[in-house]
């Protein structure tokens, strides 16, 4: 919420890690790290809408008549979490306009952890490409008869960009050292806020899905080192038990950390729970040639999977840096969270008294 107001803006800017460690990526020819696949399921906790490009689409994206979430949506979500948690470059700032130290990687042999994992493209005439060591497939819906939910939304927000809301909280400047995240809105299970009469002309119905649908997908990885696989697993499952205290109101929330995917995040849409069903590590290809035996891939399921995940996520779950503490405040999912979310109205933005007002710290 802005200072002096009772409602909460749906988003906040949270800091990123500033110590970027660059390294050359493991190429696919030389087998050095772990390779394999992770099978996952996403369950949506609030209504979900994935359109082709934006909310301008009315229909949920489908393939052969079935609802689908494209792998690129997962990739975007995991990449942005990896940049924040693992210390990655600012891909949308190629020239280091905001912050020299966070400028987008420009040399395919010297990449931050997010570019090593998810890929990058050099600029210029002899540009090299690093494809990335993680690829994510599309997620198809499991339910035969999905339960639709028609929601009326605004095509675009009010268009006002109030600069003070976008400053990095700690520095008070627009320096690119923070990222925008949306709070979960657990009360938002069946509806979205009503659209005022005067904005009805910009409203449109979208065909969302009710909470409780399942989408299955696979993540393939090649030559990941220990730090990279830990980051990948953590960004997929996050944490199951977290406690936070938000802002000067000291709003106490308890619960797991959850993701957001798809459109309508400011309205509370797209909260989801990702679970890992199985992790398979492929046998070293050299060993495989040498032994002439059936592959002896290592498979983690059930109890052994729990242990493997808890080992791999320990480092980040135990990270109490400022960045992680702020991130937890944004990702926490607590069903008893009754905060009132909304934006200031047109008149608030037009009032000169508010021109320098920032959002309250969390
Ligand atoms: Zn990078």
Short mmCIF file of N, CA and C in Angstrom, two decimals, residues 142-265:
data_model
loop_
_atom_site.label_atom_id
_atom_site.label_comp_id
_atom_site.label_asym_id
_atom_site.label_seq_id
_atom_site.Cartn_x
_atom_site.Cartn_y
_atom_site.Cartn_z
N UNK A 142 -4.56 -32.55 -16.85
CA UNK A 142 -4.84 -33.96 -16.57
C UNK A 142 -6.34 -34.24 -16.64
N UNK A 143 -7.16 -33.29 -16.19
CA UNK A 143 -8.61 -33.50 -16.09
C UNK A 143 -9.25 -33.64 -17.48
N UNK A 144 -10.14 -34.61 -17.61
CA UNK A 144 -10.86 -34.80 -18.86
C UNK A 144 -11.91 -33.72 -19.07
N UNK A 145 -12.56 -33.33 -17.96
CA UNK A 145 -13.61 -32.31 -18.05
C UNK A 145 -13.24 -31.13 -17.16
N UNK A 146 -12.46 -30.20 -17.69
CA UNK A 146 -12.04 -29.05 -16.89
C UNK A 146 -13.23 -28.18 -16.48
N UNK A 147 -13.13 -27.56 -15.31
CA UNK A 147 -14.20 -26.70 -14.80
C UNK A 147 -13.89 -25.24 -15.13
N UNK A 148 -14.60 -24.67 -16.13
CA UNK A 148 -14.28 -23.30 -16.52
C UNK A 148 -14.84 -22.27 -15.53
N UNK A 149 -14.27 -21.10 -15.58
CA UNK A 149 -14.72 -20.00 -14.74
C UNK A 149 -14.57 -18.73 -15.57
N UNK A 150 -15.71 -18.10 -15.90
CA UNK A 150 -15.64 -16.88 -16.70
C UNK A 150 -15.44 -15.68 -15.78
N UNK A 151 -14.43 -14.90 -16.09
CA UNK A 151 -14.13 -13.72 -15.26
C UNK A 151 -14.11 -12.49 -16.13
N UNK A 152 -14.60 -11.39 -15.57
CA UNK A 152 -14.54 -10.12 -16.30
C UNK A 152 -13.33 -9.32 -15.82
N UNK A 153 -12.45 -9.00 -16.76
CA UNK A 153 -11.22 -8.29 -16.39
C UNK A 153 -11.05 -7.06 -17.26
N UNK A 154 -10.15 -6.18 -16.84
CA UNK A 154 -9.81 -5.01 -17.65
C UNK A 154 -8.69 -5.39 -18.60
N UNK A 155 -8.77 -4.90 -19.84
CA UNK A 155 -7.76 -5.22 -20.82
C UNK A 155 -6.39 -4.68 -20.44
N UNK A 156 -6.36 -3.49 -19.87
CA UNK A 156 -5.08 -2.97 -19.42
C UNK A 156 -5.32 -2.25 -18.11
N UNK A 157 -4.27 -2.13 -17.31
CA UNK A 157 -4.43 -1.40 -16.06
C UNK A 157 -4.55 0.09 -16.41
N UNK A 158 -4.69 0.93 -15.44
CA UNK A 158 -5.06 2.32 -15.74
C UNK A 158 -3.98 3.10 -16.49
N UNK A 159 -2.83 2.47 -16.70
CA UNK A 159 -1.83 3.10 -17.55
C UNK A 159 -0.95 4.11 -16.85
N UNK A 160 -1.25 4.37 -15.61
CA UNK A 160 -0.43 5.33 -14.87
C UNK A 160 0.76 4.60 -14.29
N UNK A 161 1.96 5.07 -14.61
CA UNK A 161 3.13 4.49 -13.98
C UNK A 161 3.66 5.51 -13.00
N UNK A 162 3.41 5.24 -11.73
CA UNK A 162 3.79 6.17 -10.67
C UNK A 162 5.23 5.83 -10.29
N UNK A 163 6.17 6.62 -10.77
CA UNK A 163 7.59 6.28 -10.64
C UNK A 163 8.04 5.93 -9.22
N UNK A 164 7.62 6.66 -8.19
CA UNK A 164 8.10 6.33 -6.84
C UNK A 164 7.77 4.90 -6.40
N UNK A 165 6.71 4.29 -6.98
CA UNK A 165 6.36 2.91 -6.62
C UNK A 165 7.41 1.92 -7.13
N UNK A 166 8.23 2.35 -8.11
CA UNK A 166 9.15 1.42 -8.76
C UNK A 166 10.60 1.57 -8.29
N UNK A 167 10.82 2.45 -7.29
CA UNK A 167 12.19 2.62 -6.81
C UNK A 167 12.60 1.41 -5.97
N UNK A 168 13.89 1.09 -6.02
CA UNK A 168 14.40 0.03 -5.14
C UNK A 168 14.23 0.51 -3.71
N UNK A 169 13.48 -0.27 -2.87
CA UNK A 169 13.17 0.23 -1.53
C UNK A 169 14.41 0.67 -0.74
N UNK A 170 15.49 -0.13 -0.83
CA UNK A 170 16.65 0.18 0.01
C UNK A 170 17.40 1.44 -0.45
N UNK A 171 17.53 1.62 -1.77
CA UNK A 171 18.33 2.75 -2.27
C UNK A 171 17.46 3.97 -2.56
N UNK A 172 16.14 3.76 -2.69
CA UNK A 172 15.26 4.87 -3.02
C UNK A 172 15.46 5.36 -4.44
N UNK A 173 16.10 4.54 -5.29
CA UNK A 173 16.37 4.97 -6.66
C UNK A 173 15.83 3.96 -7.67
N UNK A 174 15.73 4.41 -8.92
CA UNK A 174 15.37 3.50 -10.02
C UNK A 174 16.68 2.93 -10.55
N UNK A 175 17.22 1.90 -9.89
CA UNK A 175 18.56 1.45 -10.25
C UNK A 175 18.61 0.00 -10.75
N UNK A 176 17.44 -0.58 -11.02
CA UNK A 176 17.41 -1.94 -11.56
C UNK A 176 17.85 -3.00 -10.57
N UNK A 177 18.03 -2.62 -9.31
CA UNK A 177 18.48 -3.61 -8.33
C UNK A 177 17.31 -4.26 -7.60
N UNK A 178 16.15 -4.26 -8.24
CA UNK A 178 15.00 -4.91 -7.63
C UNK A 178 14.09 -5.46 -8.73
N UNK A 179 13.23 -6.38 -8.36
CA UNK A 179 12.28 -6.98 -9.29
C UNK A 179 10.89 -6.92 -8.72
N UNK A 180 9.94 -6.88 -9.66
CA UNK A 180 8.53 -6.77 -9.27
C UNK A 180 7.94 -8.16 -9.02
N UNK A 181 7.29 -8.32 -7.89
CA UNK A 181 6.61 -9.58 -7.56
C UNK A 181 5.21 -9.28 -7.07
N UNK A 182 4.30 -10.23 -7.31
CA UNK A 182 2.91 -10.06 -6.86
C UNK A 182 2.63 -10.95 -5.65
N UNK A 183 1.94 -10.38 -4.67
CA UNK A 183 1.50 -11.17 -3.51
C UNK A 183 0.47 -12.21 -3.96
N UNK A 184 0.40 -13.32 -3.22
CA UNK A 184 -0.73 -14.24 -3.40
C UNK A 184 -1.96 -13.61 -2.77
N UNK A 185 -3.13 -13.95 -3.31
CA UNK A 185 -4.40 -13.46 -2.75
C UNK A 185 -5.30 -14.67 -2.54
N UNK A 186 -5.07 -15.41 -1.43
CA UNK A 186 -5.76 -16.70 -1.24
C UNK A 186 -7.28 -16.59 -1.18
N UNK A 187 -7.83 -15.38 -0.89
CA UNK A 187 -9.28 -15.25 -0.83
C UNK A 187 -9.91 -15.25 -2.22
N UNK A 188 -9.08 -15.11 -3.21
CA UNK A 188 -9.53 -14.92 -4.59
C UNK A 188 -9.73 -16.28 -5.29
N UNK A 189 -10.74 -17.05 -4.86
CA UNK A 189 -10.88 -18.38 -5.45
C UNK A 189 -11.98 -18.46 -6.51
N UNK A 190 -12.96 -17.56 -6.44
CA UNK A 190 -14.11 -17.69 -7.34
C UNK A 190 -14.37 -16.45 -8.19
N UNK A 191 -13.76 -15.31 -7.82
CA UNK A 191 -14.14 -14.08 -8.52
C UNK A 191 -12.97 -13.11 -8.54
N UNK A 192 -13.11 -12.04 -9.30
CA UNK A 192 -12.15 -10.94 -9.28
C UNK A 192 -12.93 -9.68 -8.93
N UNK A 193 -12.25 -8.60 -8.56
CA UNK A 193 -12.98 -7.39 -8.17
C UNK A 193 -13.89 -6.88 -9.29
N UNK A 194 -15.04 -6.33 -8.90
CA UNK A 194 -15.96 -5.78 -9.90
C UNK A 194 -15.33 -4.58 -10.60
N UNK A 195 -15.64 -4.45 -11.88
CA UNK A 195 -15.10 -3.33 -12.65
C UNK A 195 -16.07 -2.16 -12.56
N UNK A 196 -15.54 -0.98 -12.18
CA UNK A 196 -16.43 0.19 -12.03
C UNK A 196 -17.13 0.53 -13.35
N UNK A 197 -18.28 1.11 -13.20
CA UNK A 197 -19.15 1.48 -14.33
C UNK A 197 -18.39 2.22 -15.44
N UNK A 198 -17.57 3.22 -15.03
CA UNK A 198 -16.91 4.08 -16.04
C UNK A 198 -15.81 3.36 -16.82
N UNK A 199 -15.43 2.16 -16.41
CA UNK A 199 -14.37 1.43 -17.12
C UNK A 199 -14.91 0.21 -17.87
N UNK A 200 -16.24 0.04 -17.83
CA UNK A 200 -16.86 -1.13 -18.44
C UNK A 200 -16.49 -1.31 -19.92
N UNK A 201 -16.26 -0.17 -20.61
CA UNK A 201 -16.00 -0.27 -22.04
C UNK A 201 -14.66 -0.98 -22.31
N UNK A 202 -13.76 -1.01 -21.32
CA UNK A 202 -12.48 -1.69 -21.52
C UNK A 202 -12.45 -3.08 -20.89
N UNK A 203 -13.61 -3.57 -20.50
CA UNK A 203 -13.66 -4.88 -19.83
C UNK A 203 -13.89 -6.00 -20.83
N UNK A 204 -13.45 -7.19 -20.47
CA UNK A 204 -13.63 -8.34 -21.33
C UNK A 204 -13.73 -9.61 -20.49
N UNK A 205 -14.47 -10.60 -21.01
CA UNK A 205 -14.56 -11.87 -20.30
C UNK A 205 -13.40 -12.77 -20.71
N UNK A 206 -12.84 -13.48 -19.76
CA UNK A 206 -11.83 -14.50 -20.09
C UNK A 206 -12.31 -15.85 -19.57
N UNK A 207 -11.91 -16.91 -20.28
CA UNK A 207 -12.28 -18.26 -19.86
C UNK A 207 -11.16 -18.86 -19.02
N UNK A 208 -11.22 -18.62 -17.73
CA UNK A 208 -10.20 -19.14 -16.81
C UNK A 208 -10.60 -20.55 -16.36
N UNK A 209 -9.77 -21.14 -15.52
CA UNK A 209 -10.08 -22.44 -14.91
C UNK A 209 -10.27 -22.25 -13.42
N UNK A 210 -11.22 -22.98 -12.85
CA UNK A 210 -11.39 -22.94 -11.39
C UNK A 210 -10.15 -23.51 -10.71
N UNK A 211 -9.95 -23.22 -9.44
CA UNK A 211 -8.83 -23.82 -8.71
C UNK A 211 -8.95 -25.35 -8.69
N UNK A 212 -7.82 -26.04 -8.56
CA UNK A 212 -7.84 -27.49 -8.37
C UNK A 212 -7.56 -28.33 -9.61
N UNK A 213 -7.12 -27.72 -10.70
CA UNK A 213 -6.75 -28.51 -11.88
C UNK A 213 -5.27 -28.88 -11.84
N UNK A 214 -4.92 -29.95 -12.56
CA UNK A 214 -3.55 -30.45 -12.55
C UNK A 214 -2.94 -30.41 -13.94
N UNK A 215 -1.70 -29.99 -14.02
CA UNK A 215 -0.96 -29.98 -15.29
C UNK A 215 0.36 -30.73 -15.07
N UNK A 216 0.66 -31.70 -15.92
CA UNK A 216 1.90 -32.47 -15.79
C UNK A 216 2.94 -32.00 -16.79
N UNK A 217 4.18 -31.90 -16.33
CA UNK A 217 5.26 -31.48 -17.24
C UNK A 217 6.60 -32.07 -16.82
N UNK A 218 7.55 -32.03 -17.77
CA UNK A 218 8.89 -32.57 -17.50
C UNK A 218 9.95 -31.50 -17.70
N UNK A 219 10.95 -31.54 -16.83
CA UNK A 219 12.10 -30.64 -16.94
C UNK A 219 13.31 -31.51 -17.28
N UNK A 220 13.99 -31.20 -18.38
CA UNK A 220 15.20 -31.95 -18.75
C UNK A 220 16.42 -31.09 -18.46
N UNK A 221 17.46 -31.71 -17.92
CA UNK A 221 18.67 -30.93 -17.63
C UNK A 221 19.91 -31.70 -18.06
N UNK A 222 20.92 -30.94 -18.46
CA UNK A 222 22.17 -31.53 -18.95
C UNK A 222 23.35 -30.85 -18.28
N UNK A 223 24.28 -31.65 -17.80
CA UNK A 223 25.54 -31.10 -17.26
C UNK A 223 25.38 -29.98 -16.25
N UNK A 224 24.52 -30.18 -15.28
CA UNK A 224 24.38 -29.17 -14.24
C UNK A 224 25.36 -29.46 -13.11
N UNK A 225 26.05 -28.43 -12.63
CA UNK A 225 26.89 -28.64 -11.45
C UNK A 225 26.01 -28.58 -10.20
N UNK A 226 26.64 -28.82 -9.05
CA UNK A 226 25.88 -28.96 -7.79
C UNK A 226 25.04 -27.71 -7.50
N UNK A 227 25.68 -26.55 -7.65
CA UNK A 227 25.00 -25.30 -7.35
C UNK A 227 23.78 -25.11 -8.27
N UNK A 228 23.96 -25.48 -9.55
CA UNK A 228 22.87 -25.29 -10.52
C UNK A 228 21.70 -26.23 -10.24
N UNK A 229 22.01 -27.50 -9.92
CA UNK A 229 20.89 -28.42 -9.68
C UNK A 229 20.16 -28.04 -8.39
N UNK A 230 20.91 -27.56 -7.41
CA UNK A 230 20.26 -27.11 -6.17
C UNK A 230 19.32 -25.94 -6.45
N UNK A 231 19.78 -25.03 -7.28
CA UNK A 231 18.95 -23.87 -7.60
C UNK A 231 17.71 -24.29 -8.39
N UNK A 232 17.89 -25.23 -9.33
CA UNK A 232 16.76 -25.70 -10.14
C UNK A 232 15.70 -26.36 -9.26
N UNK A 233 16.13 -27.26 -8.39
CA UNK A 233 15.17 -27.97 -7.53
C UNK A 233 14.48 -26.99 -6.57
N UNK A 234 15.27 -26.07 -5.99
CA UNK A 234 14.66 -25.11 -5.06
C UNK A 234 13.62 -24.24 -5.77
N UNK A 235 13.96 -23.74 -6.96
CA UNK A 235 13.01 -22.85 -7.64
C UNK A 235 11.75 -23.62 -8.07
N UNK A 236 11.84 -24.95 -8.20
CA UNK A 236 10.66 -25.74 -8.54
C UNK A 236 9.76 -25.97 -7.32
N UNK A 237 10.35 -26.40 -6.21
CA UNK A 237 9.49 -26.78 -5.07
C UNK A 237 9.39 -25.69 -3.99
N UNK A 238 10.31 -24.76 -3.95
CA UNK A 238 10.34 -23.69 -2.95
C UNK A 238 10.37 -24.28 -1.53
N UNK A 239 9.49 -23.82 -0.63
CA UNK A 239 9.54 -24.28 0.76
C UNK A 239 8.16 -24.64 1.26
N UNK A 240 8.10 -25.57 2.21
CA UNK A 240 6.80 -26.02 2.73
C UNK A 240 6.38 -25.30 4.01
N UNK A 241 7.31 -24.81 4.79
CA UNK A 241 6.96 -24.17 6.06
C UNK A 241 7.75 -22.90 6.22
N UNK A 242 7.06 -21.79 6.14
CA UNK A 242 7.74 -20.52 6.27
C UNK A 242 6.91 -19.60 7.17
N UNK A 243 7.58 -18.70 7.87
CA UNK A 243 6.88 -17.70 8.67
C UNK A 243 7.45 -16.35 8.29
N UNK A 244 6.57 -15.38 8.08
CA UNK A 244 7.05 -14.04 7.78
C UNK A 244 6.25 -13.01 8.57
N UNK A 245 6.81 -11.84 8.69
CA UNK A 245 6.11 -10.72 9.32
C UNK A 245 6.26 -9.55 8.35
N UNK A 246 5.13 -9.04 7.85
CA UNK A 246 5.18 -8.08 6.76
C UNK A 246 4.86 -6.66 7.20
N UNK A 247 5.78 -5.75 6.92
CA UNK A 247 5.54 -4.32 7.07
C UNK A 247 5.38 -3.84 8.49
N UNK A 248 5.12 -2.53 8.61
CA UNK A 248 4.99 -1.94 9.95
C UNK A 248 3.73 -2.42 10.66
N UNK A 249 2.75 -2.94 9.87
CA UNK A 249 1.54 -3.52 10.48
C UNK A 249 1.84 -4.86 11.13
N UNK A 250 3.03 -5.39 10.85
CA UNK A 250 3.46 -6.69 11.36
C UNK A 250 2.43 -7.78 11.08
N UNK A 251 2.04 -7.89 9.83
CA UNK A 251 1.12 -8.95 9.41
C UNK A 251 1.88 -10.27 9.45
N UNK A 252 1.44 -11.17 10.32
CA UNK A 252 2.14 -12.45 10.45
C UNK A 252 1.47 -13.49 9.56
N UNK A 253 2.24 -14.12 8.69
CA UNK A 253 1.70 -15.16 7.83
C UNK A 253 2.56 -16.42 7.96
N UNK A 254 1.88 -17.57 7.90
CA UNK A 254 2.57 -18.87 7.97
C UNK A 254 2.09 -19.73 6.83
N UNK A 255 3.00 -20.49 6.27
CA UNK A 255 2.57 -21.44 5.25
C UNK A 255 3.68 -21.75 4.28
N UNK A 256 3.33 -22.46 3.20
CA UNK A 256 4.34 -22.79 2.20
C UNK A 256 4.61 -21.61 1.29
N UNK A 257 5.70 -21.67 0.53
CA UNK A 257 5.94 -20.70 -0.54
C UNK A 257 5.41 -21.31 -1.83
N UNK A 258 4.70 -20.50 -2.61
CA UNK A 258 4.09 -21.00 -3.84
C UNK A 258 4.40 -20.08 -5.01
N UNK A 259 4.18 -20.61 -6.23
CA UNK A 259 4.47 -19.85 -7.46
C UNK A 259 3.23 -19.10 -7.96
N UNK A 260 3.51 -18.27 -8.98
CA UNK A 260 2.42 -17.66 -9.76
C UNK A 260 2.75 -17.85 -11.22
N UNK A 261 1.73 -18.20 -12.02
CA UNK A 261 1.97 -18.39 -13.45
C UNK A 261 0.75 -17.91 -14.23
N UNK A 262 0.96 -17.53 -15.47
CA UNK A 262 -0.15 -17.12 -16.32
C UNK A 262 -0.47 -15.64 -16.18
N UNK A 263 -1.65 -15.26 -16.65
CA UNK A 263 -2.03 -13.85 -16.66
C UNK A 263 -2.86 -13.48 -15.42
N UNK A 264 -3.04 -12.17 -15.24
CA UNK A 264 -3.93 -11.69 -14.18
C UNK A 264 -3.34 -11.77 -12.79
N UNK A 265 -2.01 -11.72 -12.69
CA UNK A 265 -1.39 -11.82 -11.36
C UNK A 265 -1.83 -10.70 -10.42
#
